[in-house]
mmCIF file of C-alpha atoms and ligand atoms in Angstrom:
data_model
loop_
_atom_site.group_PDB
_atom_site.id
_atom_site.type_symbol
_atom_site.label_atom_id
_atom_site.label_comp_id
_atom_site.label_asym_id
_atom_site.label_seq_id
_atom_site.Cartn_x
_atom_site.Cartn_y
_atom_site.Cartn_z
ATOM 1 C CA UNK A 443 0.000 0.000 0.000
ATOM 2 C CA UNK A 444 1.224 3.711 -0.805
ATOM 3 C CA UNK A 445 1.823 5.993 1.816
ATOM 4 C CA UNK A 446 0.233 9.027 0.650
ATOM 5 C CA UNK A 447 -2.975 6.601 -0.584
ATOM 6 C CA UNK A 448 -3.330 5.685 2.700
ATOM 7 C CA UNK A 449 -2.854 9.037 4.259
ATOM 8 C CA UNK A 450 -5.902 10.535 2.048
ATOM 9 C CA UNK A 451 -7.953 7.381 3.025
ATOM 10 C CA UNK A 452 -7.326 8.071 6.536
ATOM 11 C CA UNK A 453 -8.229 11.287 5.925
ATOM 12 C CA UNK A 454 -11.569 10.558 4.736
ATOM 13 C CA UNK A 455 -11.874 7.726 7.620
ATOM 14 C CA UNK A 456 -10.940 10.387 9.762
ATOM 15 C CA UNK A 457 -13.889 12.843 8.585
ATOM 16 C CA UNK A 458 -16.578 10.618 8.669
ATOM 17 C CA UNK A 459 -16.220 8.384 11.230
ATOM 18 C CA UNK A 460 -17.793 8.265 14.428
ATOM 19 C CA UNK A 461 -15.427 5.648 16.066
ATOM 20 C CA UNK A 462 -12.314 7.412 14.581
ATOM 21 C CA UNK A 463 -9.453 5.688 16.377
ATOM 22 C CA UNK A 464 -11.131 2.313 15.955
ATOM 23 C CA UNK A 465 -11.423 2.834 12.180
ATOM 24 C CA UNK A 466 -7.719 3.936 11.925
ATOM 25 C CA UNK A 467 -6.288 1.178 13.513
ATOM 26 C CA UNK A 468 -8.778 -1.457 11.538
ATOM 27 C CA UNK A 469 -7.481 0.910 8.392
ATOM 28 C CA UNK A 470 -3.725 0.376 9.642
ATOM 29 C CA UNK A 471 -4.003 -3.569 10.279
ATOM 30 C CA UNK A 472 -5.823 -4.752 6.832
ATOM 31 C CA UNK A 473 -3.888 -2.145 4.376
ATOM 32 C CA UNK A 474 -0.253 -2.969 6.192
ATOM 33 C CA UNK A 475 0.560 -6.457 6.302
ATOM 34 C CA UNK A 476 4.090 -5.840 8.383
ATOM 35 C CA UNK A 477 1.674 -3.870 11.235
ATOM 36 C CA UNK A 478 0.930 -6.960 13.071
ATOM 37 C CA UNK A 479 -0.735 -5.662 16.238
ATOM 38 C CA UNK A 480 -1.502 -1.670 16.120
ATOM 39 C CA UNK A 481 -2.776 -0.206 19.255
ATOM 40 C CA UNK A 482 -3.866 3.272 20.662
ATOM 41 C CA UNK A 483 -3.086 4.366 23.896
ATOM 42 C CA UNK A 484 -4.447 7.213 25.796
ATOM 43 C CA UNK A 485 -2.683 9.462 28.806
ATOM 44 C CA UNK A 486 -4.764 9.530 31.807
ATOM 45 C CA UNK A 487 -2.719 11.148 34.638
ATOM 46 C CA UNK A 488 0.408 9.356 35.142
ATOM 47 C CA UNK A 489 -0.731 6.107 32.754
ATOM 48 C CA UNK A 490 -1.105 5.287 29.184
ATOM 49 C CA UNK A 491 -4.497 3.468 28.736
ATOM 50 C CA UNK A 492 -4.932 1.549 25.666
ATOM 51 C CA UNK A 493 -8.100 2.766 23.661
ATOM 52 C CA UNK A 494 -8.170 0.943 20.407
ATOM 53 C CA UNK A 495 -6.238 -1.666 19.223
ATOM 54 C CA UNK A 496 -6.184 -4.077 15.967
ATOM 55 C CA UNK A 497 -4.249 -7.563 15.778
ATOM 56 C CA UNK A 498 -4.608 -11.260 16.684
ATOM 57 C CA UNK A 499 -4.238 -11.434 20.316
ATOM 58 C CA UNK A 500 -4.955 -9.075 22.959
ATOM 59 C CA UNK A 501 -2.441 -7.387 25.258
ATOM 60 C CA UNK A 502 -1.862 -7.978 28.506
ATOM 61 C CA UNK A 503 -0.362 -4.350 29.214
ATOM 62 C CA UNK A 504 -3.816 -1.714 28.996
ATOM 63 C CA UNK A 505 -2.420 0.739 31.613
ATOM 64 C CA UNK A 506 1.536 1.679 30.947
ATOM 65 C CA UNK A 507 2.901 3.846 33.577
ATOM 66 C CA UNK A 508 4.625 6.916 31.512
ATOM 67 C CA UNK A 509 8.164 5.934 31.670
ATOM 68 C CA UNK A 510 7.537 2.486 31.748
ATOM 69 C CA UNK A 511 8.218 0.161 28.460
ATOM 70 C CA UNK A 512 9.341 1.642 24.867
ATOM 71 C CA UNK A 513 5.414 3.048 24.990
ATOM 72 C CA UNK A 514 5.811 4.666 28.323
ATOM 73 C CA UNK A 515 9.225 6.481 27.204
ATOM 74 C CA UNK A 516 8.081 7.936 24.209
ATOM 75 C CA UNK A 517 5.495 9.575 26.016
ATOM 76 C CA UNK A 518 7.762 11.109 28.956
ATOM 77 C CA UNK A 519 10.272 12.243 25.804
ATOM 78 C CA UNK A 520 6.876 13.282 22.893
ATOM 79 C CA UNK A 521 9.920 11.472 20.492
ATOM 80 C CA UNK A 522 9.293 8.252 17.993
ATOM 81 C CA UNK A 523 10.716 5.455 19.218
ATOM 82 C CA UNK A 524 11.989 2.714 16.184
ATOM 83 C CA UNK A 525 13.222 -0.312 17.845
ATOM 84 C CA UNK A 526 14.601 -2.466 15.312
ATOM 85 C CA UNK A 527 14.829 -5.784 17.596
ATOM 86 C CA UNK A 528 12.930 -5.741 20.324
ATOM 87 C CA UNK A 529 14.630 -8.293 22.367
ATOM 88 C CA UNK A 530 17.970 -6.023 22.835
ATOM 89 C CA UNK A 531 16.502 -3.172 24.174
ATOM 90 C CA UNK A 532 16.028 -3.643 28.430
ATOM 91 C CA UNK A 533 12.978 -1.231 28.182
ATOM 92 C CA UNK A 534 11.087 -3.396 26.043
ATOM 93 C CA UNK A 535 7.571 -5.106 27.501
ATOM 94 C CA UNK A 536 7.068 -8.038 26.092
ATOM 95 C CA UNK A 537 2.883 -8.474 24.760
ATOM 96 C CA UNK A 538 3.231 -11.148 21.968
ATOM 97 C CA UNK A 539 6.239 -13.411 21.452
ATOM 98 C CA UNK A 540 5.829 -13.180 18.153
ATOM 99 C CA UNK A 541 6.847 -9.224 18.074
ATOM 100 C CA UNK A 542 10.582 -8.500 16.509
ATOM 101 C CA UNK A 543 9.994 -5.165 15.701
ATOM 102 C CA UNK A 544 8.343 -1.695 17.143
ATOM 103 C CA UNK A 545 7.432 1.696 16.914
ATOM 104 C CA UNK A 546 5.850 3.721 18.985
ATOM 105 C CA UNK A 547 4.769 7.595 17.563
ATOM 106 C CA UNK A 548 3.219 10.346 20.057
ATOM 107 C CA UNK A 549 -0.185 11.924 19.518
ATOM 108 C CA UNK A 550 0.831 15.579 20.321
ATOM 109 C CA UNK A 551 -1.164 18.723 20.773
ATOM 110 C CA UNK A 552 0.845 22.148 21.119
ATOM 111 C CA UNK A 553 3.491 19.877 23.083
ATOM 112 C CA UNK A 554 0.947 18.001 25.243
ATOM 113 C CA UNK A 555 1.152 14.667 24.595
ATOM 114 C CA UNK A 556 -2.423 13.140 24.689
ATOM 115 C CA UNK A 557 -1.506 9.624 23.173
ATOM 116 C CA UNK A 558 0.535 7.400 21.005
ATOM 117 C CA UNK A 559 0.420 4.670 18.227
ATOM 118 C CA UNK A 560 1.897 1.690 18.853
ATOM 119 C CA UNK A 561 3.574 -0.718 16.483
ATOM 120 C CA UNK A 562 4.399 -4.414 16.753
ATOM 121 C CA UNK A 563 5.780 -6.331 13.890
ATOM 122 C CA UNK A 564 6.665 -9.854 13.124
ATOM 123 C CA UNK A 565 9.109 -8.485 10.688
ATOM 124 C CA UNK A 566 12.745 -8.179 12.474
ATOM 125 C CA UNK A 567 13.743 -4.369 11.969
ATOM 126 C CA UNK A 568 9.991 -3.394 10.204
ATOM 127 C CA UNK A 569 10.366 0.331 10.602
ATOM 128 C CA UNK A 570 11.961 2.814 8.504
ATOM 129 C CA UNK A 571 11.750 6.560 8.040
ATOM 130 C CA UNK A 572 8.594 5.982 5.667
ATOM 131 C CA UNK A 573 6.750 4.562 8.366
ATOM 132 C CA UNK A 574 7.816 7.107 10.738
ATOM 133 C CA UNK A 575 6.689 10.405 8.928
ATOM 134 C CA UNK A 576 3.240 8.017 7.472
ATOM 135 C CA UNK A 577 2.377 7.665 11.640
ATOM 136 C CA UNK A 578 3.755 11.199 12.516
ATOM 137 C CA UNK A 579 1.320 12.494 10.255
ATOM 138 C CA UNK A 580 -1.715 10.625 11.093
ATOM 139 C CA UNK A 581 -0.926 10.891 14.838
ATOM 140 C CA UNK A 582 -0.926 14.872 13.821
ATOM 141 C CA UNK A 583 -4.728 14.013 12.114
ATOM 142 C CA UNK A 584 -5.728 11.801 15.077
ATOM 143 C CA UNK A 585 -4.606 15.031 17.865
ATOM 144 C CA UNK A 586 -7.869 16.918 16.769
ATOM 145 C CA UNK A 587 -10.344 13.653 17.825
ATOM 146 C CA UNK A 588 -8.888 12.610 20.975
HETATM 147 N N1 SME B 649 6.006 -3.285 23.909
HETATM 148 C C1 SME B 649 5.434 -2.139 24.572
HETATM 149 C C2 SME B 649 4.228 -2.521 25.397
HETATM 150 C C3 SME B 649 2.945 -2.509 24.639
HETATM 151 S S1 SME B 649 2.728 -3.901 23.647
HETATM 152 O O1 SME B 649 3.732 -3.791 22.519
HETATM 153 C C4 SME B 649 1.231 -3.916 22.961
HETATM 154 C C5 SME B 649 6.469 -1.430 25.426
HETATM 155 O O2 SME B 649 7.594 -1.894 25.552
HETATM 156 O O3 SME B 649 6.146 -0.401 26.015
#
């Protein structure tokens, strides 16, 4: 699938839906066969609380503590996080023993952060800088609904 496809598709998702971050994570896990679980996670407080995820299994981790996990330290830092094998970085979490690959992109609003995609991938090292501006942009879409 082409990036900039996708981004006007999301677009339109993004317009009309009424369950937008549902939609754009069901969007993200049929169009992108190397997105193999795609969640959204919102901050409450201190926490991240997954909202809406896509993928086979469901995770055991719905409440990060910022800080905490690849998820919780890109939203103390507001930076994307690529981690291109999982199982060498000591922050990682472990959800699916399947994952190889993550990324992790902030949902920012004039330098709050409010969320974050996350990214797990089968693939070993998935993510590249194509991936990263795609989900910078459509976590910039996604800051006006959440
Ligand atoms: N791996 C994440 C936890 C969330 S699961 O990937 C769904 C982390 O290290 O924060």
């Amino acid at each position: 699938m082409d990036y900039d496809i996708a981004l006007d598709e999301i677009s339109g998702i993004i317009s009309k839906s009424k369950n937008v971050l549902e939609d754009v994570v069901g969007y993200l896990y049929n169009n992108f066969g190397k997105y193999s679980w795609i969640g959204i996670y919102i901050v409450e407080g201190d926490n991240l609380i997954l909202g809406s995820w896509s993928g086979e299994q469901a995770t055991e981790h719905t409440r990060i503590p910022i800080g905490k996990g690849i998820c919780g330290s890109a939203a103390k830092t507001g930076k994307t996080e690529i981690i291109p094998d999982v199982n060498s970085d000591p922050r990682y979490l472990s959800c699916f023993i399947s994952t190889k690959s993550e990324i992790v992109v902030p949902i920012k609003k004039d330098d709050k952060i409010l969320g974050e995609i996350d990214i797990d991938s089968d693939v070993n090292d998935a993510f590249n800088s194509d991936d990263r501006q795609f989900l910078e942009k459509i976590a910039d879409m996604l800051s006006l609904h959440i």
